[in-house]
Each structure stands twice: as C-alpha cells, then as structure tokens.
XYZ file of C-alpha atoms in Angstrom:
719
model
C 209.317 141.629 180.964
C 208.936 144.368 183.613
C 209.172 146.459 180.734
C 206.551 144.612 179.275
C 204.564 145.357 182.189
C 204.567 148.839 182.484
C 203.441 148.665 178.874
C 200.589 147.252 179.439
C 199.721 149.200 182.463
C 200.184 152.276 180.597
C 197.751 150.871 177.849
C 194.868 150.000 179.994
C 193.780 153.510 180.250
C 194.068 154.662 177.068
C 192.151 151.264 175.911
C 189.525 152.455 178.347
C 188.919 156.209 177.945
C 187.508 156.297 174.184
C 184.300 154.008 175.472
C 184.045 156.078 178.982
C 183.802 159.104 176.839
C 181.274 157.572 174.490
C 179.223 156.074 177.222
C 179.650 159.392 179.114
C 178.249 161.365 176.333
C 175.363 158.739 176.099
C 174.121 159.360 179.410
C 175.071 163.108 179.950
C 172.508 163.874 177.178
C 170.112 161.762 178.559
C 170.555 163.905 181.496
C 170.695 167.239 179.304
C 167.024 166.493 177.816
C 165.322 165.396 180.684
C 166.577 168.570 183.026
C 165.391 170.983 180.177
C 161.690 170.458 180.987
C 163.042 171.083 184.736
C 165.213 173.606 185.219
C 167.020 176.881 183.093
C 169.542 176.322 181.112
C 172.496 176.608 184.210
C 170.813 173.247 185.668
C 170.730 171.615 182.273
C 174.347 172.241 181.494
C 175.121 171.327 184.937
C 173.573 167.757 184.757
C 175.554 167.754 182.054
C 179.160 168.207 183.585
C 178.418 166.347 186.568
C 177.814 163.476 184.427
C 180.960 163.454 182.340
C 182.931 164.100 185.318
C 181.044 161.081 187.538
C 181.265 158.939 184.495
C 185.306 159.459 184.176
C 185.848 159.670 187.622
C 184.266 155.785 188.675
C 185.411 154.253 184.911
C 189.111 154.950 185.574
C 189.595 155.175 188.922
C 186.955 152.438 190.214
C 190.000 149.660 189.916
C 192.451 151.921 191.736
C 193.038 153.267 195.286
C 191.071 154.523 197.306
C 187.940 153.438 194.881
C 189.182 149.932 194.799
C 189.337 149.765 198.620
C 185.557 150.925 199.249
C 182.607 149.086 199.067
C 179.517 149.538 196.307
C 177.200 150.010 199.925
C 180.242 152.698 200.667
C 180.355 154.702 197.552
C 176.414 154.759 197.029
C 176.551 156.310 200.357
C 178.945 158.555 199.791
C 176.948 159.461 196.631
C 174.322 160.347 198.587
C 175.699 162.635 200.917
C 177.189 164.776 197.958
C 173.455 165.070 196.742
C 172.191 165.811 199.837
C 175.165 168.133 200.468
C 174.663 169.629 196.838
C 171.247 170.590 197.584
C 171.627 172.270 201.259
C 174.611 174.468 199.638
C 171.885 175.105 196.614
C 169.266 176.359 199.029
C 171.778 178.559 200.482
C 172.838 179.933 197.607
C 169.797 180.817 196.741
C 167.716 182.018 199.836
C 170.791 183.448 201.395
C 170.866 187.137 200.336
C 174.836 187.538 200.009
C 175.307 186.454 196.097
C 172.564 188.556 195.330
C 173.775 191.054 196.958
C 177.428 191.275 195.819
C 176.344 190.127 191.825
C 172.780 189.807 191.218
C 169.498 188.008 192.216
C 169.823 186.116 189.039
C 173.516 185.286 188.916
C 172.245 183.669 192.646
C 169.310 181.409 190.972
C 171.245 180.168 188.341
C 174.494 179.343 190.830
C 171.692 177.847 192.886
C 170.616 175.580 189.831
C 174.176 174.540 188.560
C 174.953 173.748 192.355
C 171.976 171.522 192.524
C 172.049 169.881 189.080
C 175.443 169.082 189.223
C 175.339 166.889 192.474
C 172.111 165.408 191.229
C 173.569 163.876 187.692
C 177.101 163.226 189.718
C 175.497 161.233 192.745
C 173.238 159.374 190.560
C 175.672 158.577 187.972
C 178.308 157.667 190.276
C 175.790 154.609 192.046
C 174.939 153.593 188.547
C 178.528 153.405 187.387
C 179.167 151.731 190.254
C 176.686 149.448 189.681
C 177.536 148.399 186.477
C 181.037 147.778 186.860
C 180.749 145.169 189.921
C 177.296 144.133 189.188
C 175.844 141.112 186.790
C 172.278 143.803 186.889
C 173.971 147.151 187.194
C 174.253 147.756 183.053
C 170.990 147.155 182.135
C 170.039 148.947 184.752
C 171.865 151.996 183.224
C 169.917 151.458 179.974
C 167.141 151.546 181.809
C 167.619 154.800 183.080
C 168.462 156.605 179.557
C 165.274 155.114 178.086
C 163.247 156.542 181.028
C 164.598 159.547 180.575
C 163.583 159.925 176.694
C 160.487 158.304 177.380
C 159.976 161.208 180.454
C 160.638 164.070 178.185
C 158.807 162.702 175.248
C 155.704 162.246 177.188
C 153.466 164.751 176.518
C 156.575 166.930 176.529
C 156.492 168.841 179.446
C 152.352 168.481 179.567
C 151.980 169.295 176.471
C 154.322 171.654 175.416
C 155.008 170.080 172.510
C 157.425 173.117 170.980
C 159.969 172.238 173.770
C 163.236 171.521 173.863
C 163.450 174.675 171.971
C 167.016 173.692 170.257
C 164.776 170.527 168.908
C 161.672 172.115 168.311
C 162.830 175.289 166.665
C 164.753 173.139 164.118
C 161.934 171.104 163.393
C 158.867 172.831 163.487
C 159.812 175.299 160.970
C 160.733 172.109 158.747
C 157.218 170.204 159.255
C 158.233 167.748 161.748
C 156.729 167.049 164.924
C 159.734 167.253 167.831
C 158.819 164.334 169.215
C 159.782 161.867 166.247
C 163.251 163.424 166.773
C 163.403 162.842 170.572
C 161.919 159.171 169.936
C 164.685 158.814 167.320
C 167.639 160.620 169.734
C 166.369 158.003 172.520
C 166.469 155.062 170.800
C 169.680 155.709 169.579
C 170.993 156.452 172.647
C 169.607 152.943 174.141
C 170.806 151.040 171.415
C 174.328 152.615 171.389
C 174.744 152.175 175.191
C 174.004 148.574 174.921
C 176.089 148.367 171.419
C 178.853 149.597 174.004
C 178.313 147.534 176.641
C 178.371 144.399 174.237
C 181.908 145.476 172.796
C 183.425 146.503 176.444
C 182.251 142.909 177.747
C 182.225 141.059 175.180
C 179.392 139.139 176.844
C 178.030 135.966 174.392
C 174.546 136.814 175.212
C 174.579 140.281 174.577
C 173.582 140.018 170.809
C 170.894 138.278 171.653
C 169.543 141.064 174.537
C 170.991 143.954 172.001
C 168.018 142.735 169.199
C 165.319 142.626 171.630
C 166.474 146.278 172.607
C 166.473 146.870 168.903
C 162.577 144.822 168.421
C 161.419 147.376 171.339
C 162.792 150.693 169.763
C 161.278 149.601 166.206
C 157.882 148.772 168.215
C 158.012 152.015 170.238
C 157.656 154.128 166.430
C 155.484 151.594 165.097
C 152.788 152.272 167.898
C 153.199 155.753 167.933
C 152.090 155.504 163.918
C 149.399 153.526 164.331
C 148.059 155.167 167.655
C 149.686 158.440 168.191
C 151.866 160.171 170.957
C 151.386 160.606 174.190
C 149.105 163.609 176.113
C 148.941 164.503 179.142
C 146.965 162.967 182.145
C 144.703 165.990 183.716
C 143.016 165.920 187.156
C 139.758 167.550 185.879
C 137.203 168.346 188.474
C 134.897 169.857 185.741
C 134.478 166.514 184.002
C 135.341 167.933 180.817
C 138.067 165.648 179.457
C 137.458 161.982 179.270
C 136.025 159.588 177.134
C 133.232 160.267 174.596
C 129.487 160.276 175.831
C 126.362 159.059 174.293
C 124.455 161.667 175.666
C 124.787 163.717 178.874
C 121.311 162.443 180.768
C 123.388 160.045 182.872
C 124.662 161.511 186.199
C 128.311 162.189 186.818
C 129.867 162.257 190.169
C 130.351 165.035 192.609
C 131.139 168.112 190.355
C 133.308 169.170 193.662
C 136.629 168.777 194.760
C 138.476 168.818 197.890
C 142.289 169.971 196.665
C 145.493 171.615 197.960
C 145.840 175.347 197.136
C 148.448 174.715 193.876
C 147.280 174.365 189.415
C 149.364 171.163 188.738
C 149.500 170.709 185.078
C 147.644 173.987 184.790
C 149.787 174.601 181.644
C 148.717 171.422 179.636
C 147.052 172.335 176.620
C 144.011 170.599 175.717
C 142.454 171.870 172.495
C 143.034 174.904 169.838
C 140.847 176.881 168.039
C 141.307 178.561 165.378
C 138.588 181.557 164.395
C 137.540 181.399 160.624
C 136.056 184.714 161.694
C 136.646 188.111 163.678
C 135.037 188.125 166.766
C 136.359 190.069 169.850
C 134.331 189.662 173.128
C 132.596 192.382 175.452
C 133.752 190.531 178.708
C 137.488 190.185 177.736
C 136.508 186.128 177.835
C 136.422 183.588 175.480
C 133.375 181.317 176.496
C 133.501 177.569 175.368
C 130.422 176.144 176.912
C 130.469 172.493 176.652
C 127.594 171.588 179.055
C 125.548 172.456 181.443
C 124.128 171.588 185.326
C 120.229 172.229 185.280
C 118.584 169.631 186.926
C 117.897 169.830 190.833
C 118.344 165.960 191.395
C 117.340 166.437 195.242
C 120.742 167.136 196.561
C 122.177 169.428 193.734
C 122.693 170.121 189.835
C 122.817 167.587 187.797
C 123.201 167.321 183.728
C 119.112 167.367 182.200
C 117.185 163.872 182.252
C 114.239 165.654 180.568
C 114.173 166.336 176.417
C 112.613 169.668 176.391
C 115.389 171.085 178.544
C 118.499 172.682 177.356
C 117.226 172.015 174.203
C 120.926 174.333 173.091
C 123.170 171.921 174.172
C 124.820 169.077 171.703
C 125.798 165.877 173.911
C 127.431 163.625 171.745
C 129.639 163.849 168.934
C 128.851 163.181 164.928
C 131.052 162.188 161.690
C 128.193 164.352 160.331
C 126.594 167.791 160.666
C 124.434 167.928 163.715
C 122.574 171.151 164.441
C 121.082 172.792 168.223
C 117.678 171.886 168.600
C 116.479 175.570 170.079
C 118.392 177.906 168.580
C 119.310 181.641 170.141
C 117.497 184.414 169.585
C 117.916 188.881 169.540
C 120.453 187.485 166.058
C 120.121 191.004 165.325
C 122.466 191.636 168.396
C 124.588 188.617 167.335
C 127.533 187.441 164.828
C 127.971 184.354 163.087
C 131.346 182.781 164.233
C 133.037 179.822 162.613
C 136.080 178.266 164.496
C 137.874 174.823 163.887
C 138.739 172.949 167.236
C 141.217 170.690 167.066
C 141.359 168.069 170.813
C 144.628 167.674 172.232
C 142.846 165.194 175.005
C 139.681 163.085 174.425
C 136.653 165.402 175.506
C 133.095 163.709 177.083
C 131.289 166.152 174.373
C 131.631 168.807 171.700
C 131.816 172.457 172.984
C 132.278 176.427 170.749
C 132.063 179.736 171.196
C 129.611 180.469 173.553
C 126.165 180.277 171.944
C 127.308 177.024 169.323
C 124.163 176.135 167.184
C 126.079 173.787 165.166
C 129.091 170.981 164.815
C 130.370 169.619 161.999
C 132.950 167.023 161.392
C 135.733 167.934 159.711
C 139.139 166.172 158.515
C 142.008 165.222 161.106
C 145.959 167.119 159.437
C 147.447 165.391 161.996
C 145.905 162.570 163.513
C 148.969 162.160 165.533
C 148.678 165.350 167.190
C 144.814 165.473 167.679
C 142.331 163.460 169.010
C 139.717 165.190 167.219
C 138.836 168.176 164.871
C 135.529 169.762 163.919
C 134.004 173.022 163.192
C 131.870 175.064 165.666
C 129.000 177.576 164.251
C 127.968 179.936 167.117
C 125.855 182.591 166.999
C 128.121 184.955 169.262
C 126.702 187.726 171.359
C 127.581 191.923 170.728
C 125.405 192.824 172.939
C 126.251 195.232 175.940
C 124.593 195.476 179.478
C 122.500 197.575 179.012
C 120.559 196.108 176.588
C 120.087 193.209 178.793
C 118.099 195.706 180.796
C 114.239 195.263 181.351
C 114.181 192.338 179.541
C 111.643 189.342 180.389
C 112.838 186.268 181.449
C 112.100 182.774 180.533
C 110.802 180.994 177.190
C 107.270 181.530 175.703
C 106.811 178.239 174.769
C 107.708 176.723 178.283
C 105.931 174.485 180.404
C 105.594 175.084 184.014
C 107.533 171.655 184.504
C 110.144 173.170 182.765
C 109.816 176.541 184.545
C 109.823 174.326 187.899
C 113.130 173.005 186.806
C 114.877 175.841 186.773
C 113.987 177.207 189.741
C 114.385 174.342 191.884
C 117.075 174.680 194.491
C 117.963 173.428 197.753
C 115.348 173.467 200.407
C 117.254 175.959 202.514
C 115.680 179.481 203.439
C 118.736 180.884 203.801
C 119.371 181.330 199.758
C 116.058 182.909 199.302
C 117.121 185.745 202.645
C 120.241 186.372 201.562
C 119.664 187.048 197.841
C 116.617 189.158 199.068
C 119.190 191.099 201.245
C 121.354 191.998 198.833
C 118.663 193.722 196.174
C 116.913 195.389 198.810
C 119.470 198.699 198.244
C 119.049 198.575 194.118
C 117.800 201.952 193.424
C 113.905 201.845 192.714
C 113.786 201.777 188.876
C 115.500 198.266 188.697
C 114.003 196.972 191.979
C 111.976 194.564 189.532
C 114.639 194.117 187.276
C 116.104 190.750 187.277
C 118.872 191.620 185.322
C 119.489 193.965 187.802
C 119.042 192.076 190.713
C 121.661 188.790 189.134
C 124.430 191.831 188.819
C 123.857 192.821 192.310
C 124.182 188.977 194.067
C 127.365 189.027 191.093
C 128.499 191.860 192.973
C 128.382 190.754 196.358
C 130.425 187.328 195.859
C 132.994 189.380 193.599
C 133.820 191.437 196.267
C 133.238 188.683 198.972
C 134.279 185.329 197.657
C 137.944 184.059 198.248
C 138.770 182.607 195.098
C 141.196 179.263 196.317
C 141.060 175.381 195.257
C 141.682 174.049 198.825
C 138.373 173.525 200.372
C 137.096 171.415 202.771
C 133.069 171.598 201.171
C 132.750 168.882 198.891
C 131.278 166.419 201.239
C 128.824 167.942 202.533
C 125.211 167.788 202.183
C 125.163 171.019 200.129
C 128.713 172.023 198.773
C 127.616 175.617 197.281
C 125.484 176.188 200.872
C 129.023 174.778 202.876
C 130.699 177.828 200.212
C 128.119 180.951 200.780
C 127.324 180.570 204.350
C 130.692 179.946 205.679
C 134.663 181.017 204.568
C 132.984 182.216 200.949
C 136.425 180.258 199.847
C 136.127 177.897 196.979
C 136.676 177.857 193.245
C 134.489 178.565 190.030
C 132.027 175.490 190.723
C 131.232 176.711 194.583
C 130.370 180.644 192.845
C 129.096 179.238 189.950
C 126.140 177.426 191.900
C 125.738 179.279 194.722
C 124.854 182.090 192.619
C 122.691 180.068 190.344
C 120.580 179.037 193.426
C 120.093 182.575 194.505
C 118.733 183.163 191.167
C 116.284 180.874 191.541
C 115.569 181.792 194.667
C 114.152 185.320 193.159
C 112.431 183.502 190.205
C 115.293 183.976 187.884
C 115.846 180.817 185.793
C 118.911 179.714 186.034
C 121.935 177.746 185.228
C 125.310 176.325 185.627
C 127.224 176.496 182.413
C 130.766 174.331 182.394
C 133.602 174.851 179.411
C 136.283 176.836 179.064
C 136.903 180.787 179.260
C 139.733 182.305 177.807
C 141.443 185.562 178.286
C 140.526 188.077 175.054
C 144.820 188.652 175.484
C 145.501 184.893 175.131
C 145.031 185.342 171.223
C 147.698 187.932 170.389
C 146.681 189.323 167.839
C 146.217 186.048 165.470
C 143.308 183.767 164.605
C 144.737 181.121 167.059
C 143.722 180.135 170.593
C 145.318 177.582 173.027
C 143.236 176.342 175.442
C 145.026 175.492 178.897
C 143.640 173.151 181.397
C 143.752 175.824 183.626
C 141.006 177.204 181.498
C 138.155 174.751 182.581
C 135.472 176.343 184.475
C 131.526 176.987 185.476
C 129.790 179.620 185.067
C 126.336 181.204 185.811
C 123.582 181.497 182.994
C 120.099 183.185 183.017
C 117.235 182.855 180.188
C 116.643 186.298 178.940
C 113.035 186.381 176.653
C 113.906 187.233 173.507
C 117.745 186.878 173.700
C 118.594 183.074 175.127
C 120.929 182.230 177.707
C 123.453 184.774 179.357
C 126.479 184.411 180.808
C 126.421 186.476 184.802
C 129.997 184.886 185.679
C 131.241 186.202 189.224
C 134.749 186.881 189.321
C 136.263 187.366 192.976
C 138.786 190.113 193.482
C 140.519 187.774 196.198
C 142.634 184.850 195.056
C 144.518 182.781 196.798
C 146.095 180.391 193.978
C 148.054 182.202 191.254
C 146.298 180.622 188.500
C 147.767 182.699 185.316
C 150.319 181.067 182.854
C 152.453 182.535 180.991
C 151.560 183.040 177.307
C 152.361 180.272 175.049
C 152.115 181.972 171.991
C 154.603 179.526 169.874
C 152.320 176.923 170.753
C 149.251 178.449 170.117
C 150.375 179.398 166.837
C 152.418 175.874 165.782
C 149.458 174.431 166.680
C 147.068 176.689 164.520
C 149.453 176.198 161.806
C 148.539 172.423 161.955
C 145.089 172.706 162.612
C 144.393 174.915 159.438
C 146.471 172.582 156.940
C 146.328 175.481 154.660
C 148.027 175.294 151.495
C 150.563 178.463 152.216
C 151.764 176.637 155.158
C 152.325 173.529 153.603
C 154.177 175.745 150.518
C 156.206 177.319 153.070
C 157.380 173.905 155.163
C 158.407 172.738 151.796
C 160.728 175.702 150.767
C 162.168 175.038 154.434
C 162.637 171.616 153.497
C 164.401 171.928 150.326
C 167.216 173.484 151.856
C 167.882 171.424 155.187
C 168.287 167.597 155.607
C 164.722 165.888 154.771
C 164.198 164.035 158.335
C 160.954 162.362 157.679
C 162.847 161.277 154.386
C 165.827 159.867 156.422
C 163.531 158.221 158.811
C 161.424 156.393 156.334
C 164.664 155.319 155.006
C 166.128 154.363 158.113
C 162.462 152.119 159.074
C 162.779 151.006 155.754
C 166.269 149.016 156.295
C 165.248 148.177 159.449
C 162.661 145.982 158.126
C 164.558 144.741 155.042
C 167.176 143.327 157.679
C 163.924 142.008 160.133
C 162.943 139.811 156.442
C 166.479 139.800 155.477
C 167.910 138.006 159.046
C 164.705 135.581 159.231
C 164.453 134.724 155.708
C 168.567 133.539 156.200
C 167.026 131.851 159.889
C 164.325 129.610 158.152
C 166.409 128.811 154.654
C 168.971 127.472 157.056
C 166.727 125.189 158.678
C 164.533 123.912 155.375
C 167.412 123.312 153.196
C 168.560 119.807 155.122
C 165.271 118.304 153.849
C 165.820 119.344 150.302
C 169.310 118.901 150.090
C 170.961 115.606 148.750
C 172.926 113.453 150.972
C 176.451 114.211 149.886
C 175.581 117.866 151.912
C 173.674 116.036 154.867
C 176.334 116.153 157.205
C 177.151 119.693 156.664
C 173.406 121.285 156.396
C 172.044 118.906 159.041
C 174.201 119.885 161.273
C 174.586 123.766 161.029
C 170.644 123.821 161.551
C 171.074 121.843 164.598
C 173.770 124.278 165.588
C 171.033 127.346 165.002
C 168.094 125.143 166.784
C 170.918 125.295 169.693
C 171.989 128.997 169.207
C 168.321 130.382 169.611
C 167.896 128.619 172.694
C 171.083 130.007 174.431
C 173.786 127.217 173.460
C 176.734 127.824 171.197
C 179.947 126.992 171.026
C 182.515 129.445 173.267
C 185.747 130.437 171.893
C 188.576 127.573 171.957
C 185.937 124.790 172.382
C 185.896 121.800 170.457
C 183.232 120.093 168.455
C 183.375 117.470 170.789
C 183.265 119.263 173.871
C 180.455 121.435 172.870
C 178.743 118.104 172.289
C 179.317 117.072 175.325
C 177.393 120.515 176.923
C 174.573 120.487 174.595
C 174.055 116.539 175.913
C 172.321 118.078 179.279
C 169.640 119.353 176.358
C 169.906 117.742 173.249
C 171.424 114.047 173.740
C 171.353 112.895 170.177
C 173.927 116.120 169.572
C 176.561 113.787 170.331
C 175.352 111.297 167.491
C 175.263 113.879 165.150
C 178.251 115.420 165.874
C 180.810 112.249 165.473
C 178.818 111.635 162.227
C 179.222 115.355 161.190
C 183.243 115.211 162.222
C 183.237 111.317 160.264
C 182.281 112.461 157.225
C 183.831 115.969 157.449
C 187.321 114.418 158.077
C 187.537 112.250 155.411
C 185.377 109.426 155.301
C 184.753 108.581 151.688
C 181.660 107.909 151.031
C 179.456 110.398 152.421
C 176.498 108.664 151.821
C 176.739 106.096 153.752
C 173.930 107.531 155.787
C 170.644 107.389 154.457
C 168.330 110.563 154.272
C 165.316 109.364 156.855
C 168.068 108.479 159.074
C 169.677 112.306 158.681
C 165.903 112.871 158.987
C 165.440 111.248 161.992
C 168.240 112.586 163.948
C 167.249 116.171 163.211
C 163.457 115.836 164.819
C 164.923 114.021 167.471
C 167.586 117.241 168.505
C 164.414 119.192 167.813
C 161.892 117.223 169.980
C 164.996 117.119 173.047
C 165.559 120.680 172.881
C 161.644 120.827 172.968
C 161.467 118.896 176.524
C 164.090 120.173 178.307
C 164.138 124.053 177.843
C 161.878 126.188 179.448
C 159.062 127.047 176.883
C 159.405 131.273 177.224
C 162.671 130.752 175.966
C 161.393 128.542 172.526
C 158.511 131.033 171.994
C 161.826 133.604 172.085
C 163.824 131.228 170.056
C 161.512 131.343 167.316
C 160.782 135.424 167.344
C 164.714 136.159 167.645
C 165.510 136.622 163.786
C 169.396 136.696 164.388
C 169.657 133.553 166.845
C 171.887 131.998 164.055
C 174.682 134.350 164.178
C 176.224 132.896 166.766
C 175.630 129.499 165.246
C 179.802 127.915 164.493
C-alpha cells in the first residue's frame, strides 16, 4: 500500500508538467508580443522568462509547503512587493552610473529593462495563476489577459506601425501578407489553446460550451476585420484635420487652439502615405500639403470662409469623380505640374494635396483593409525663389471690396499694427514699401523671439493669438500662424492661415513615397500676391521646448507606398516570394472554410436530430424522441453526469421538465425488452415531446433558451 502511494505521489508532478509547460508557453507568448512595442529585446526576453518562472513556481508548488499554507491575498501581496522591488532595482541600475562605468551605458540600460520586465511578468503571472488555481473565475481572467495582450498589440500596431514586430512583419510583408493577419491568427490560436487546456485539465462539463463560444467569438473577429477593416490609431488632433468627412467647410468648428502638456502623444502615428508620380523637390525644405484654411474673421478669431467668393482655390469635399478648383494659381511658368496618389490611413474631414492643388480624382482602393480612401491630387507646385516675390503687388484684380475687407479683418487690438509697424521700421529704403519684405520681417521676428511649445495657457483667452504675441511668445504653430496673419493684415497685406501637413523633404529619402505622420500636422500663414497666388510665409521658431522629431520610418514608408502603387511589378515580386514559401493566405482561407464547414455540419446534425422524430416510424420513436429531448436539455445546460443512471437524470431534470420522467420510463420499457414497440401511438410521442419542450421554455431563463439555439455543438453532450 505504501509503495502504491509513493508511486502516485511521484507520478503527479509528471502528469502536470506537460500542461503546465503548454500553458506557460501560451501566456509567455502573449507577454512577448505585448512587450515588443514597449521595450527593447532584453525586456521582451525577460518578460518571456519571467512568465515561465512564475508558471512553474505556482503550478508545481501551489499544493506544497509553503505556498499551500498561504492565503491568496498573501501571495498576491508578495507578488506586488516583488514587482515594486523589481521596478526600484531597475531604476537604480539605470539611474546610477556604477554599472555603466564598469561595462557600458547600453549594458546598464538593457539590464534595467531586463529586471523591470522580469518583475512585471513574473508578479502578474503569479497572481493570475493563483487565481486560476484557487477560484472559479481565475481561469477566465487568465484567458481574457491573453486575448487582451494580442488585441492591444493588434490595435493599430503600435500607433499604426504595421511593420512591427519585425520578426512577424519581415516574414509577412515580403510575401504580400498584412502582418495583422498573422497577429490575429496567433491571438485566436492562443485563446483557443488556453481554453482547450483548461477544459482538458478540469474536466468541466460546461467547458465545451464555453470553448464553442470562444471559437465563435474569434471567428467573428476575423469576419469583422474582413468586412470593416483593421483598427486604426485614435489621434488627438488640435488642427481639425482628421475626423468625419465634411460636405463643406462653411460650418464653424470648435476652438482650434489647445492648452496641452509639453509632450507629443501619438506623434509617430501615420495618417497617410503619398506616392509622387512626378519628380518634385521643394525649395524651402518641406512638402506642404494644404487641406483647408482659416480666412474669415468671425468677430473673435479666424474661421472657415462662409462666402462663396473667398478661398476659391480650396476644395472642401470629397467626390467619387474628378473635382477641380474654381480658381487656379497664376505664374504657371514658375510652377510644375505634380500628380501624387494619396492613401489615407485615418479618415479626414476634407481632401488635401501638395501646395497649390488644382484637382482631386478618386482612385480605386488597392487595399480596403488598410486605406480609408485613396485619390490622386493634381498640383501646380511652386519653383520660384524668394527674390521672385520681391516687388510684387497684392491681391487679385477681380476681388470685390468686400473680399478685400475680409482678408484684412483682424481683432480690434491696435497692438498688432503697432508691433508690425515697429518691425518694418528698420527695412532698407528700397524695401520699405515691399509687401514680401514686410512679411519676411514679421516672420523673422517670430523666428528669433518665439518659443515652440505644446504647453501654453492661451486657448481660452478672448484672443489666443494676442495672449501669445503680447505675452510669453510661447506656443505652437497655430499661435505663430494666427499672430503672423493678424500682423500681415494690419499692414494691408491680405493673408489667411493654411492648415494641413508639413513634412521635411529629407523624409522622402530618395524614393517616391512620403509617409505623413500625426506630428506633421501644421498651420502656416499665407499671403496672396497678384499674378502668383497664395504664398506660404511660415515662421520657424529657433527655440523649442518639445522634441517634435520622429525616427525615420523608411520601411513603413516604402511598404505603404508599394501597397498604394499596386504596381504589376510589385505583384510579380510578391508572387515570386509566395511560390517559394508557405502561402499563409491559402492556409487562412482553408482554415476559414473548415471552420465554416464545421459550423454548418454541426447545425445540420443538431436540427436533424430534433426534426427526425416527427418523420420516424413508431418502432423508432422510443429511441429518437428520447434522444431529441436529451438534446433539448443539454442545450440549456442539463445533461447526464458520469455514472448517473437515466432514472436519476430524469429526477434531476424534472425540476425543469417534469414530463421527462414519463419519457424516460417509456423509453426504458421499450429499450429493455417490451415486445410491442408500436403500443405507444404517434400522437402521444408528439404530445410528450411538445410538453417537454414547453416545460423547458417555461422553466429556463430566456438568455439560456437563445444560447441553446445559437450553440451548434450542444448535442455533443447528450448521452
């Protein structure tokens, strides 16, 4: 007897080692995927190792001393303490110079990330595993954590960086596969595997039901993405560029000024990609993409024009066909036609195009899952230098006096004119009356004295631009552009504030694609010169309190550009890559087909078993009618337990369906030797089936009845 007990004790850890290892691998993978967008390689490795350590520690030691003597609250408190200790140690490693002096700063940083992520994953995993071992809801929490980890990673791929993580992106992108498809497949597989493991370990009779629901949810996610596209990053947009499409820009919008913190959240998030069909390099070092403009003074600040005779160069709505501006820029000999294809990753209120766009034309979307809208923008981009602008007159000859007045309106504050006059007082005599020289003097003043910062307290002043200009001169592009425009107007120079995106030309990196990111959202002053058009005179403050630069995203830029081009050569390249490797898309399509076939087959079997008693002969009624009623009960959660007799089950089911006792007695009598199987009339079998079905509906909660019809696999538990 003693030998048998010892053998049993020695066998138990071995029995649990395999499921523990499988579970640890699944949960650790979710930590790895989640950490990829938050830390460096050392941190990701640490999160994986920390999860494995905690899984083995809890699963293999929860029933042994000293863990079996500790309460759940105590173990969770210890885990929290371990987390805090790890974070403090990681901070000490990176903040003190001892380790960096002994080895290197990078080694110190990597060590800190390793310690931090090891403590995070180990402590959190330990808490999850203890809850799963000791509570009924802990396993569900664990499954939800794994699902959440993959959803967070999938959600816009780290603010839209769809080529990350590189280990997945590099494999997928050269084969023409969207990396999000692989992430979704991994996430669904992890959730289903963890649920299956839980079902096998605990032998819960209700778990096949839950597993089926999880499978349907995962399948629904795939269908949803196929129908409605991938998630996109949500942006905090102070310029009013992104959002729902507008029928026009005449309606006033909310205050464009923002008081914010001195940071740039979501600054890397891509919002669009541009593919240039013609060569063009801007002379001022930036590509300006104009979307709209603030032109009309509404009594408080500049707003979108409501007059049809203003801003006729702008196109304020999308169209499914070609749409052209009502007013073309002039000086065509100083401009170059440029066609650019634009793919929007985020919905925008209005279309935008390279400086001086003259037409937009809708194009076929080559990737509906990735791009919200694609179109061609035709522009007459300027090639003139600043000397060309000297000596030019202002305004259009066909402007009415009312239009002139609108482009010169400004707040009733004499300080704008006083400051502007003082700034042009020192101009050389030959430039004292030159409009461009005056505008440049104002720009230079803002360049040299303004401070760029997202942290300011001007937004809710009566005149935010005045609060900025005559206050601390600290603000962002909206403050600089409004202040400059008001000073231009105070000197009789017609001006407006253009809004859109300004992207450094160096970002183009020698290719034909240009990635537009949230950080590139910009506002700038524009002056109208006769026989030329609207000219950008953009202040560039030399002092800044916030880093608005971003790391080059050349891989993502090239990837999105190739998607947008949809060129035959690129398709040929993808086909050549796919022919030499596993066609993941084919595998996924096959998987979808198998899942759909399984669902259809399960529904077919389910409804066949419920339907066939009404068509069967009397000699089969005792078997088929009884089976159909077992299916009914199983669908609402009542089925025979292991070792339970039919009579015992009938008594237990009698609380929901009392007529089940009569059905069971008749079934057993005929199944165990009654010679005349036709003694029970067809109508009586039908009446008994109807009675049981009605009793189940009457005594069962409505949501359970609904789920009973939806669940295609409920009949598997009938026995």
